[in-house]
PDB file of C-alpha atoms and ligand atoms in Angstrom:
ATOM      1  CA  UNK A 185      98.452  62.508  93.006  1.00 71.00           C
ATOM      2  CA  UNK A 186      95.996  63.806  90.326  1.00 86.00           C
ATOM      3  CA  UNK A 187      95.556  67.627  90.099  1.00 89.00           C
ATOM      4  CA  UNK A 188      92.003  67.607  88.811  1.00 92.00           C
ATOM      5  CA  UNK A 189      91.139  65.000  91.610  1.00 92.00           C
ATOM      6  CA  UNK A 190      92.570  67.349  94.278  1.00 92.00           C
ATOM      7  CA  UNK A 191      90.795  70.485  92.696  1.00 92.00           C
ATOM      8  CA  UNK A 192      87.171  68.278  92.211  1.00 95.00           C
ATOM      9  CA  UNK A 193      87.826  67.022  96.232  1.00 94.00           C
ATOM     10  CA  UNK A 194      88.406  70.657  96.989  1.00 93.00           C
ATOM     11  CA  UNK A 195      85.793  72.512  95.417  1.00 94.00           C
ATOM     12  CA  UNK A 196      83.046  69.546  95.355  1.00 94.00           C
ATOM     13  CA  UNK A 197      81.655  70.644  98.957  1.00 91.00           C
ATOM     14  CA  UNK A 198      82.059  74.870  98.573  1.00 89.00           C
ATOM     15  CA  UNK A 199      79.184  76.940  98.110  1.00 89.00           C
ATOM     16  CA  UNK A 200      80.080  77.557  94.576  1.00 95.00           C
ATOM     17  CA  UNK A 201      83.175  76.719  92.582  1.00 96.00           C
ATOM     18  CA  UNK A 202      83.768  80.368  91.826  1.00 97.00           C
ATOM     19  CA  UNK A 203      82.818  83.787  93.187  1.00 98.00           C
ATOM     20  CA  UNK A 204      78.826  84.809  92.801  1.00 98.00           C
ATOM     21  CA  UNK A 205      75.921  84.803  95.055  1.00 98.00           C
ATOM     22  CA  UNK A 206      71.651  84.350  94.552  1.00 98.00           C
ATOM     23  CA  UNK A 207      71.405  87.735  94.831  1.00 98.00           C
ATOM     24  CA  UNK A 208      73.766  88.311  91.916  1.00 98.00           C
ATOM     25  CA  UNK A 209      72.672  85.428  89.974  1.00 98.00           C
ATOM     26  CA  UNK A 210      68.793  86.801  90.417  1.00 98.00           C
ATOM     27  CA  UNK A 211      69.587  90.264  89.635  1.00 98.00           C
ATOM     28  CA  UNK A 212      71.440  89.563  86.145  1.00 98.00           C
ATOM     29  CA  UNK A 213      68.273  87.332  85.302  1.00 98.00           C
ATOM     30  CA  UNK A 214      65.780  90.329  85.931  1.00 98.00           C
ATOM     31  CA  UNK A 215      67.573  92.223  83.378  1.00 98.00           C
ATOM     32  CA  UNK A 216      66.093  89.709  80.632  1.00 98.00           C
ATOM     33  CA  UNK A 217      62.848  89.735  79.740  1.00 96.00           C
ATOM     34  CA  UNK A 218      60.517  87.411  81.387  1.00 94.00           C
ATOM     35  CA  UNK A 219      61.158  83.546  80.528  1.00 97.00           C
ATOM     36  CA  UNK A 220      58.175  80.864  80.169  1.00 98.00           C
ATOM     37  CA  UNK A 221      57.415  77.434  79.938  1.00 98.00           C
ATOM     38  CA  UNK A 222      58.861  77.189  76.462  1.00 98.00           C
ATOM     39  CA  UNK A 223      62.263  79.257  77.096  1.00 98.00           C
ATOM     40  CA  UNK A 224      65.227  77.320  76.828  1.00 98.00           C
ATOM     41  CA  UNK A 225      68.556  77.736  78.885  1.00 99.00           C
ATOM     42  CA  UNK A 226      71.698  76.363  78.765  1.00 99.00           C
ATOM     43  CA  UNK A 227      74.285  76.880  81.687  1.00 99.00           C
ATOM     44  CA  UNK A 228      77.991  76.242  80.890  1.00 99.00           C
ATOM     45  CA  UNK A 229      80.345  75.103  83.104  1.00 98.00           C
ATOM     46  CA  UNK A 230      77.663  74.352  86.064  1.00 98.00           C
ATOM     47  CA  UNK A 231      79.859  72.761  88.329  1.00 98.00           C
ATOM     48  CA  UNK A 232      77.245  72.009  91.284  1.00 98.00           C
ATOM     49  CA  UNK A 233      75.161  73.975  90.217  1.00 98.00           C
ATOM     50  CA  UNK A 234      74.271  76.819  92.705  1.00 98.00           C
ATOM     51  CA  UNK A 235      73.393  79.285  89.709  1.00 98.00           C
ATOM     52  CA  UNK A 236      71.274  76.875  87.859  1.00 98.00           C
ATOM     53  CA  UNK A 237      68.781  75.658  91.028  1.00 98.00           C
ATOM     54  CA  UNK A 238      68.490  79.581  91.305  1.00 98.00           C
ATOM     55  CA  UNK A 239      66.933  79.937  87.257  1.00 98.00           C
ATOM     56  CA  UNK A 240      65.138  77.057  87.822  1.00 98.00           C
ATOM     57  CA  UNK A 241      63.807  78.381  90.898  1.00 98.00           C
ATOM     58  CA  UNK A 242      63.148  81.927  89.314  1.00 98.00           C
ATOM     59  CA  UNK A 243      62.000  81.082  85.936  1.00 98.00           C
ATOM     60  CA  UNK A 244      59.384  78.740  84.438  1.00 98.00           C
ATOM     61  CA  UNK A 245      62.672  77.800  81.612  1.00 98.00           C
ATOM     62  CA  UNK A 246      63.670  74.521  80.662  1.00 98.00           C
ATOM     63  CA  UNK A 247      67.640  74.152  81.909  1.00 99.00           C
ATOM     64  CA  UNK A 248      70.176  72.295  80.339  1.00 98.00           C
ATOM     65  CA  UNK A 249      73.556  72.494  82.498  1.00 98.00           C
ATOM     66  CA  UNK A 250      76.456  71.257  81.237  1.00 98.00           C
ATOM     67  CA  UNK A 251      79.885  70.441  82.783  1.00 98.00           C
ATOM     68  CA  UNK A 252      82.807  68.513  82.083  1.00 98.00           C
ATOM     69  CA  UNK A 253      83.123  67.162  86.052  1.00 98.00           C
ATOM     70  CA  UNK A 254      80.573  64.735  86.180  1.00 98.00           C
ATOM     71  CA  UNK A 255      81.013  64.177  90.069  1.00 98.00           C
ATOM     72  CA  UNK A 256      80.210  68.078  90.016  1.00 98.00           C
ATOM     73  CA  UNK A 257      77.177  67.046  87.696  1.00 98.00           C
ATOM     74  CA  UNK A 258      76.154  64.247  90.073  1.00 98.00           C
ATOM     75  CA  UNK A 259      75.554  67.082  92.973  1.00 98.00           C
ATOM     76  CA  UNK A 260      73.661  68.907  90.735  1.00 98.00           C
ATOM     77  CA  UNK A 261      71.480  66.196  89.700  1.00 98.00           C
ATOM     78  CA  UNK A 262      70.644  65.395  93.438  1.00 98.00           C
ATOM     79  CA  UNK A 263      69.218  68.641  93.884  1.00 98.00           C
ATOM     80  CA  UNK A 264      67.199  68.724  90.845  1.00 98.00           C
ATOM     81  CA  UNK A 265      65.956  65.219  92.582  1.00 98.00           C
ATOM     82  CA  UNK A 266      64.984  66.864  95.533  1.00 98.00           C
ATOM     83  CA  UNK A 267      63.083  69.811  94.006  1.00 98.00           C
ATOM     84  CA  UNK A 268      61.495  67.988  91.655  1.00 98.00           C
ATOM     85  CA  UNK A 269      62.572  69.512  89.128  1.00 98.00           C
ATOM     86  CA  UNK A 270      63.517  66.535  86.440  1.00 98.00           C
ATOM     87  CA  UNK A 271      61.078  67.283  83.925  1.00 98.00           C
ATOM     88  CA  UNK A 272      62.395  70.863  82.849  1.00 98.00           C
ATOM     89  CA  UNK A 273      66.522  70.284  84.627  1.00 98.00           C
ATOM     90  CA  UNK A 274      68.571  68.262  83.036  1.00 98.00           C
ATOM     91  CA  UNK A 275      72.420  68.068  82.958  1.00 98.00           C
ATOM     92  CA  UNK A 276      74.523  66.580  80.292  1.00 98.00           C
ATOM     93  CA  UNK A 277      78.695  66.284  80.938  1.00 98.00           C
ATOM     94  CA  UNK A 278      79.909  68.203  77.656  1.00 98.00           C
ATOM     95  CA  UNK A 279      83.045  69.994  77.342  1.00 98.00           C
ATOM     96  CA  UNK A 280      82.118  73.837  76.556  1.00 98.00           C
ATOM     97  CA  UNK A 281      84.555  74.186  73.412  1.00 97.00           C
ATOM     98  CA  UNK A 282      82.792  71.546  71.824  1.00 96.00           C
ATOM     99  CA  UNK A 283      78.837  71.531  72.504  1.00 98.00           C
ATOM    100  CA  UNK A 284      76.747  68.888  70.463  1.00 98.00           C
ATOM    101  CA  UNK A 285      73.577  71.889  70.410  1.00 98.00           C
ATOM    102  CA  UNK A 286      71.942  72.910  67.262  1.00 98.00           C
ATOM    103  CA  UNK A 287      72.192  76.157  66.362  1.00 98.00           C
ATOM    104  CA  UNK A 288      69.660  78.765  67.421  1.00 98.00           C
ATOM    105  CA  UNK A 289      68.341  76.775  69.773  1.00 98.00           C
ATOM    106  CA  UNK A 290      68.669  78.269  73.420  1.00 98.00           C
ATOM    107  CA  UNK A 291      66.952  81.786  74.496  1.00 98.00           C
ATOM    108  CA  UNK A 292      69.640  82.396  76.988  1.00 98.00           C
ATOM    109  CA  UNK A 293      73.292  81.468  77.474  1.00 99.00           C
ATOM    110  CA  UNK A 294      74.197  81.704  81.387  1.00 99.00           C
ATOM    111  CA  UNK A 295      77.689  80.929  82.926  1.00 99.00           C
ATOM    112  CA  UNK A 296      79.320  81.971  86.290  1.00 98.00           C
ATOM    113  CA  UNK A 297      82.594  82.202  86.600  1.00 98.00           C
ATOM    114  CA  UNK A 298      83.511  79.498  83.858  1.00 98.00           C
ATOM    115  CA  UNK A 299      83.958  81.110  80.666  1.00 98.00           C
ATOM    116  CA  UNK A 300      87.595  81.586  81.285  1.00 98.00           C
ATOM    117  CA  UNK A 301      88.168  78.166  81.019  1.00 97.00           C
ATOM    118  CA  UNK A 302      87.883  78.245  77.221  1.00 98.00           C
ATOM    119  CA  UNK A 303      88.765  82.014  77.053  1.00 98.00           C
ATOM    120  CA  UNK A 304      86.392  85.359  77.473  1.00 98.00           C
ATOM    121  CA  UNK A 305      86.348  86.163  73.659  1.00 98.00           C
ATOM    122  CA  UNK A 306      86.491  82.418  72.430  1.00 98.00           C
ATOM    123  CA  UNK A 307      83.361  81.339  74.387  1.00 98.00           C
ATOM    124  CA  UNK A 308      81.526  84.637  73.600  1.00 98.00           C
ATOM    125  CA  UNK A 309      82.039  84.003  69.590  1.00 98.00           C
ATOM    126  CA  UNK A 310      82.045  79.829  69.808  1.00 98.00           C
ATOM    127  CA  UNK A 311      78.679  80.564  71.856  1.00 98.00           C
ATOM    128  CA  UNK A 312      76.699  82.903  69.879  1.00 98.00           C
ATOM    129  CA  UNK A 313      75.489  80.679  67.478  1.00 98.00           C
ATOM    130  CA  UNK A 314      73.447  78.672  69.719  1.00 98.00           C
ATOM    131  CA  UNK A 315      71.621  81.629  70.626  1.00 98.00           C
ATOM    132  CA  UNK A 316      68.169  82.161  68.971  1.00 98.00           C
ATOM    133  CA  UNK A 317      68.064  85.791  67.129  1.00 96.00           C
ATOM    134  CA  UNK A 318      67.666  88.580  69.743  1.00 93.00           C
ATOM    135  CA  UNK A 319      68.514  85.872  72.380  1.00 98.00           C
ATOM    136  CA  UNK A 320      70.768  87.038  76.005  1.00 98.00           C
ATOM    137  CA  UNK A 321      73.758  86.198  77.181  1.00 98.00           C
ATOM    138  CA  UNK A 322      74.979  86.645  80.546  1.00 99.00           C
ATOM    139  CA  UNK A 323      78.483  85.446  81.802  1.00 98.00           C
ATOM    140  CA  UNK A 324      80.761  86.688  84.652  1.00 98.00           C
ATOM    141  CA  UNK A 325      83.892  87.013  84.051  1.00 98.00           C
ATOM    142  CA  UNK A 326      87.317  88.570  86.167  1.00 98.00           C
ATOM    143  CA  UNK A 327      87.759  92.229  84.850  1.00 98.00           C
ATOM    144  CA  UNK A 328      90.093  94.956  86.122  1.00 98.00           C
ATOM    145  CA  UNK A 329      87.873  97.616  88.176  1.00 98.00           C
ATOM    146  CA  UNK A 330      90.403 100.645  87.309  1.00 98.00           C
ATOM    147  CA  UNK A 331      92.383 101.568  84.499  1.00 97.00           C
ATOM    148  CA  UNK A 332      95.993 101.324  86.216  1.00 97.00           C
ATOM    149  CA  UNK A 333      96.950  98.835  89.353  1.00 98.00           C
ATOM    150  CA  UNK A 334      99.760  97.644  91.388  1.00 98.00           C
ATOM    151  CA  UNK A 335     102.670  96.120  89.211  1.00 98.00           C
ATOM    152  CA  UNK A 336     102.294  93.053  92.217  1.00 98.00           C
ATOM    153  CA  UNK A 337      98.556  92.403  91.439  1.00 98.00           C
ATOM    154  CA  UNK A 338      98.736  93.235  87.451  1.00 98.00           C
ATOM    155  CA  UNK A 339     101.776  90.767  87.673  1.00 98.00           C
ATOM    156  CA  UNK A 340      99.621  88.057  89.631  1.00 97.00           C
ATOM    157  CA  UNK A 341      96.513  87.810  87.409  1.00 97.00           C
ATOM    158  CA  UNK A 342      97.785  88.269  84.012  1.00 96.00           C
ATOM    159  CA  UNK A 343     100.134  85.291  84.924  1.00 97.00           C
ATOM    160  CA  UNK A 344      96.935  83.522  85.913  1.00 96.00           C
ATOM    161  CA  UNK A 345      94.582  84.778  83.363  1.00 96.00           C
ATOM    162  CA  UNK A 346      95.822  86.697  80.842  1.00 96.00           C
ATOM    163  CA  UNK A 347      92.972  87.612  79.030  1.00 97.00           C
ATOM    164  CA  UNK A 348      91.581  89.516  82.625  1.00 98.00           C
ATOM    165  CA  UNK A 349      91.181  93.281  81.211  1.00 98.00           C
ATOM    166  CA  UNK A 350      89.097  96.194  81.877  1.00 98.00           C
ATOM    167  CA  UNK A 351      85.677  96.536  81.957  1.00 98.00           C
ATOM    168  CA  UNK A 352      85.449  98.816  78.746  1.00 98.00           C
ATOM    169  CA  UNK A 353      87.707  96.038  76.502  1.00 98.00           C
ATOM    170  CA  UNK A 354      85.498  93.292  77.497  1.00 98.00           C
ATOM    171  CA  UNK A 355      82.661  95.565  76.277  1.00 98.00           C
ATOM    172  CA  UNK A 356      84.511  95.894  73.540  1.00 98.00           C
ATOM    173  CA  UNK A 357      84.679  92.237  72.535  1.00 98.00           C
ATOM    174  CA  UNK A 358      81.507  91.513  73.747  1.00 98.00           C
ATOM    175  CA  UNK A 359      80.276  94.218  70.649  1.00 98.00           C
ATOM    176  CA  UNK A 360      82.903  92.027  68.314  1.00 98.00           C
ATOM    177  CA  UNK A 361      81.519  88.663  68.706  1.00 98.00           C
ATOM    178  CA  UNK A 362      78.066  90.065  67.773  1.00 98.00           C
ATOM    179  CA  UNK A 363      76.113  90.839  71.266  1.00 98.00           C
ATOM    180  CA  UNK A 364      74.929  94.153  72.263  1.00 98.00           C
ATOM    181  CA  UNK A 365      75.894  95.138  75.664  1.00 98.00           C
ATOM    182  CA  UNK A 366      72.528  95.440  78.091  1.00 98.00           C
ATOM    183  CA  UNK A 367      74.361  95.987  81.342  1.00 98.00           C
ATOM    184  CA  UNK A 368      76.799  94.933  84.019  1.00 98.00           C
ATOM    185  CA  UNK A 369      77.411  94.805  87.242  1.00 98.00           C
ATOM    186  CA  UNK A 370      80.778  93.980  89.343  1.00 98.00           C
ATOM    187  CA  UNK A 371      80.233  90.819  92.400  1.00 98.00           C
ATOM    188  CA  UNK A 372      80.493  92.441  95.612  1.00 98.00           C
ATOM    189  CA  UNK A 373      82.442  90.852  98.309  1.00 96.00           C
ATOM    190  CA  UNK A 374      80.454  88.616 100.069  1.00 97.00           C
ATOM    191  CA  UNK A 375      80.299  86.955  96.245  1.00 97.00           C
ATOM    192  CA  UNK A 376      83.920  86.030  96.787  1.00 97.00           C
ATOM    193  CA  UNK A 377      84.678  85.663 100.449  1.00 96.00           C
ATOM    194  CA  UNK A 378      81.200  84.359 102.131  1.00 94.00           C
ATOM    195  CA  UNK A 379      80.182  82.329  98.830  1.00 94.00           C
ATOM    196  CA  UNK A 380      83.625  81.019  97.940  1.00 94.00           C
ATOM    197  CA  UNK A 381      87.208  81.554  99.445  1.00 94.00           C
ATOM    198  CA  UNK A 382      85.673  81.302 103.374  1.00 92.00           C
ATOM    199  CA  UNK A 383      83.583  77.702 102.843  1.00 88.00           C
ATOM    200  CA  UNK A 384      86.651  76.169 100.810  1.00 86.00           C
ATOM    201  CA  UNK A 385      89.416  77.296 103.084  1.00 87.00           C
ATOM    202  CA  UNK A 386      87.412  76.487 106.741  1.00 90.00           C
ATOM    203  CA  UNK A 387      87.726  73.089 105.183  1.00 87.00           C
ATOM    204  CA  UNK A 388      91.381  73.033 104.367  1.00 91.00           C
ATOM    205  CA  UNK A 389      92.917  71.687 107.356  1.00 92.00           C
ATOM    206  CA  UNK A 390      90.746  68.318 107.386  1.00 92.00           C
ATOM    207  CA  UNK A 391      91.968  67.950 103.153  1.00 93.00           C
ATOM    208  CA  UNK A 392      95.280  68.603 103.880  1.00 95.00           C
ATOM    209  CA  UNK A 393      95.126  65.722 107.123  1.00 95.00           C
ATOM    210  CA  UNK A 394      92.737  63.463 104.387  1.00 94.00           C
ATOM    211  CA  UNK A 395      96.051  63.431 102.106  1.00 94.00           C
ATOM    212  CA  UNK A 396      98.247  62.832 104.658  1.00 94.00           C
ATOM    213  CA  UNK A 397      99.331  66.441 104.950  1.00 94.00           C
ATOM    214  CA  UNK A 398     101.602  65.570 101.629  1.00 94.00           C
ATOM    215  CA  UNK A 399     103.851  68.711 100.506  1.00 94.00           C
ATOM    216  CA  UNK A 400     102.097  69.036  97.056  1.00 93.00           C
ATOM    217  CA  UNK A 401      98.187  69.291  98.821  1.00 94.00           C
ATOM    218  CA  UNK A 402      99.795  71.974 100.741  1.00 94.00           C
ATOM    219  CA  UNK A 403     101.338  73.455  98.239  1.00 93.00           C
ATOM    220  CA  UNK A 404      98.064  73.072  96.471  1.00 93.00           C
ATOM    221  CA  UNK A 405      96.073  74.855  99.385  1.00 94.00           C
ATOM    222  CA  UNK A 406      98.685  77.561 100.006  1.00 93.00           C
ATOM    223  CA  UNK A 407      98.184  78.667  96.261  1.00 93.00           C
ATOM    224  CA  UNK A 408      94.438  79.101  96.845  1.00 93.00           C
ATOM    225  CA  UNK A 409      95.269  80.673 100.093  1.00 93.00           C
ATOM    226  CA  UNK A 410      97.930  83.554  98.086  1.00 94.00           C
ATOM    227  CA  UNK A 411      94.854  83.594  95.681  1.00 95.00           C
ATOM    228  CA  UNK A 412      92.538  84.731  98.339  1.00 95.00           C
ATOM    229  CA  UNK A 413      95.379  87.044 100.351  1.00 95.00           C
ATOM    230  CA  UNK A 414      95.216  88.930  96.803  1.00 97.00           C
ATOM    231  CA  UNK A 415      92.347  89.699  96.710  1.00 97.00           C
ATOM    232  CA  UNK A 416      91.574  91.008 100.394  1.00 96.00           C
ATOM    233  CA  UNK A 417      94.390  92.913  99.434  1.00 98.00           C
ATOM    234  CA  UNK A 418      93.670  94.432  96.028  1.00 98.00           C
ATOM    235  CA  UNK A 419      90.023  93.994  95.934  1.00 98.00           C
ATOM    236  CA  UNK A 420      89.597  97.528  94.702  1.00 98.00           C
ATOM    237  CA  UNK A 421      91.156  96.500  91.640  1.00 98.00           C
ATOM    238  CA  UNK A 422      88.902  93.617  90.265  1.00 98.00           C
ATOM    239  CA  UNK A 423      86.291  91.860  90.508  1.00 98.00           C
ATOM    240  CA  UNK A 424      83.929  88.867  88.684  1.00 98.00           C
ATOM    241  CA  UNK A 425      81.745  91.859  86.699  1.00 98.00           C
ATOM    242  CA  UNK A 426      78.676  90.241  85.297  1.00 98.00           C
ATOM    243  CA  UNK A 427      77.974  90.919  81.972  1.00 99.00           C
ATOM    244  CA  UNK A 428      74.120  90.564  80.352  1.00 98.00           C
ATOM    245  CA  UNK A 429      74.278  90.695  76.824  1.00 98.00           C
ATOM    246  CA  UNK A 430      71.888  90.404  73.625  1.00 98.00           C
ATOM    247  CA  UNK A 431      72.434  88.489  70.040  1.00 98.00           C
ATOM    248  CA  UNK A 432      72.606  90.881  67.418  1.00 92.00           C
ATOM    249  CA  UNK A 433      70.283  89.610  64.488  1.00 76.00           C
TER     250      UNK A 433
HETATM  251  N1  LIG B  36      79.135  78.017  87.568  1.00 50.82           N
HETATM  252  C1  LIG B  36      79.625  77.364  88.778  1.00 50.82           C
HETATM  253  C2  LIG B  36      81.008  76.737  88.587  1.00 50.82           C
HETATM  254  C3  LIG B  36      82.127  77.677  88.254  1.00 50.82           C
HETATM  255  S1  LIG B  36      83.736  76.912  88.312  1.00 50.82           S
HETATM  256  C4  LIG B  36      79.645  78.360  89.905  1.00 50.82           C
HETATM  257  O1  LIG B  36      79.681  79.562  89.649  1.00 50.82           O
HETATM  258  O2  LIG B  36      79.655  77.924  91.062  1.00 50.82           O
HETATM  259  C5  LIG B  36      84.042  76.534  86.622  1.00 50.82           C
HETATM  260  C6  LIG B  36      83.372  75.251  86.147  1.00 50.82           C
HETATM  261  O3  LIG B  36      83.727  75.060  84.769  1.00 50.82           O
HETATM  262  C7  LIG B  36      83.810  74.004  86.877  1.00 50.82           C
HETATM  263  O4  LIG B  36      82.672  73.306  87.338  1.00 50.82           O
HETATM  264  C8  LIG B  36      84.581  73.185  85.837  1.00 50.82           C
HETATM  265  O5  LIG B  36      84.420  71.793  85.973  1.00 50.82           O
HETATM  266  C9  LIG B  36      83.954  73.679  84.562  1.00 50.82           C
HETATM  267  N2  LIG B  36      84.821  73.555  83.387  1.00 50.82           N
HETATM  268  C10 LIG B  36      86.121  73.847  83.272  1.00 50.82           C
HETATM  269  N3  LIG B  36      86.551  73.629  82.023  1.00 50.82           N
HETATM  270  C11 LIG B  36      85.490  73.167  81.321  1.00 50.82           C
HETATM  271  C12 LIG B  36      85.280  72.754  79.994  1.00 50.82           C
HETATM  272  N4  LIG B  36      86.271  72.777  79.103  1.00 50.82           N
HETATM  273  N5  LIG B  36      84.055  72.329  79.624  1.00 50.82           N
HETATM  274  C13 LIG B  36      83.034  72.298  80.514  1.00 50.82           C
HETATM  275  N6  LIG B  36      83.160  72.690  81.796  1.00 50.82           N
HETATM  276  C14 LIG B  36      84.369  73.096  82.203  1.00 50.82           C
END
C-alpha cells in the first residue's frame, strides 16, 4: 500500500491537516495591517484549506493557495464554490520548494503548519523573495516552549523534526533570512486536540476496517496515536508558535 495514499485518506476528512484553529488563524492576521481589494496572498501548503476560507473570509485579498495534494486542493476548491468566492480564490497544485511566482509579487506569505515540509529556515529564505518590500510573513511552526525538556520528548521530536528549536533560535533565523520579527504567539490546545488529533483519530477505527485492518494501517494509526500520547503528555514543552513577520527592505 502507498504511504502518501494512506496519509491523504487519513487526513482528507480532519478539520485541518495540522494543529491551528480560526481563532488563531484570525488573530495572526490582525497583527498585519489592513488588506484590500488589491492585496495579494499566497498560502503554502493549504491542504484543505481551513486557514485560507478564514483570509478570504476576513480580508478583501486576492488568495492564491497552493499544495502539492491535489485531492486536498479539490476540497478546497469546493468550498471556494460554495462561497462564491472564485473570482479572488484560486488554488494552483505547486510544490513549495519550487514556486513558478515572480518575485515581489505577494503582500503576505501565510502557511500553517507546513513549512516544515521544506524546512523552517529553507522556506523562510526560499520565500522571501516573493514578498513585496515591507511585505508579512506569518507561518506556524513546532518550537520548544522551554529551554530544557525530558530526554523522552527531546528524543521523540528531534527524531521527527530536527530542525524543532526554541522560540528565541527561530527568532533568530527568522532575523537571518531578512524578516523582522512583529510577534508570536504559541497554539493553545484546543488547536491540536479539538482541531486535529480528536477528528482524525474518532475516525480511525472505520480506516483501519476500510483497509482490512492490515498490520501496516495499524501500524500507521498507532504512530499518529504515540504522536498524540506525546503531546498530552509533554504539552508544556511545545507547541505550533505562530510567527508574524515583516520583509526587511
Ligand atoms: N495548512 C493546512 C495544511 C497543513 S498540513 C492546515 O493547517 O490545515 C501540510 C500541508 O503541506 C499538506 O497539505 C501537504 O500536502 C502539504 N505539503 C507537504 N509537502 C509539500 C510540498 N513540498 N509542496 C507543497 N505542499 C506540500
Amino acid at each position: 500500500m502507498d504511504l502518501l495514499e494512506l496519509i491523504i485518506d487519513f487526513h482528507i476528512d480532519g478539520k485541518r491537516q495540522g494543529p491551528g484553529s480560526d481563532e488563531a488563524t484570525k488573530k495572526a492576521l490582525s497583527f498585519i495591517p489592513q488588506l484590500n481589494e488589491h492585496s495579494q496572498i499566497l498560502d503554502i501548503g493549504c491542504g484543505t484549506g481551513a486557514q485560507t476560507m478564514i483570509l478570504a473570509q476576513n480580508t478583501n485579498a486576492n488568495i492564491i493557495a497552493v499544495d502539492m495534494l491535489p485531492q486536498f486542493l479539490g476540497r478546497l476548491n469546493k468550498k471556494i464554490d460554495d462561497k462564491n468566492l472564485n473570482n479572488r480564490v484560486g488554488t494552483k497544485c505547486l510544490s513549495m520548494d519550487s514556486l513558478p511566482f515572480e518575485e515581489k509579487s505577494f503582500d503576505v506569505i501565510w502557511s500553517e503548519g507546513a513549512i516544515y515540509n521544506i524546512g523552517f529556515e529553507k522556506g523562510l529564505s526560499q520565500w522571501r523573495k516573493y514578498l513585496k518590500d515591507n511585505g508579512y510573513i506569518a507561518v506556524s511552526e513546532i518550537s520548544w516552549l522551554t529551554d530544557t525538556r525530558p530526554s523522552e520528548i527531546d528524543e521523540y521530536w528531534i527524531n521527527a523534526y530536527s530542525e524543532i528549536d526554541t522560540i528565541d533560535t527561530k527568532l533568530s533565523i527568522i532575523e537571518k533570512c531578512g524578516y523582522t520579527p512583529i510577534t508570536h504567539f504559541a497554539l493553545d490546545d484546543h488547536c491540536w486536540i479539538d482541531n486535529y488529533y480528536k477528528p482524525i483519530f474518532e475516525r480511525s477505527e472505520a480506516f483501519i476496517n476500510k483497509y482490512n485492518y492490515s498490520k501496516e494501517v495499524k501500524e500507521f494509526v498507532e504512530a499518529g496515536k504515540i504522536e498524540a500520547e506525546m503531546y498530552t503528555r509533554f504539552k508544556e514543552y511545545y507547541s505550533y508558535v505562530f510567527y508574524i513577520a515583516k520583509r526587511v527592505g
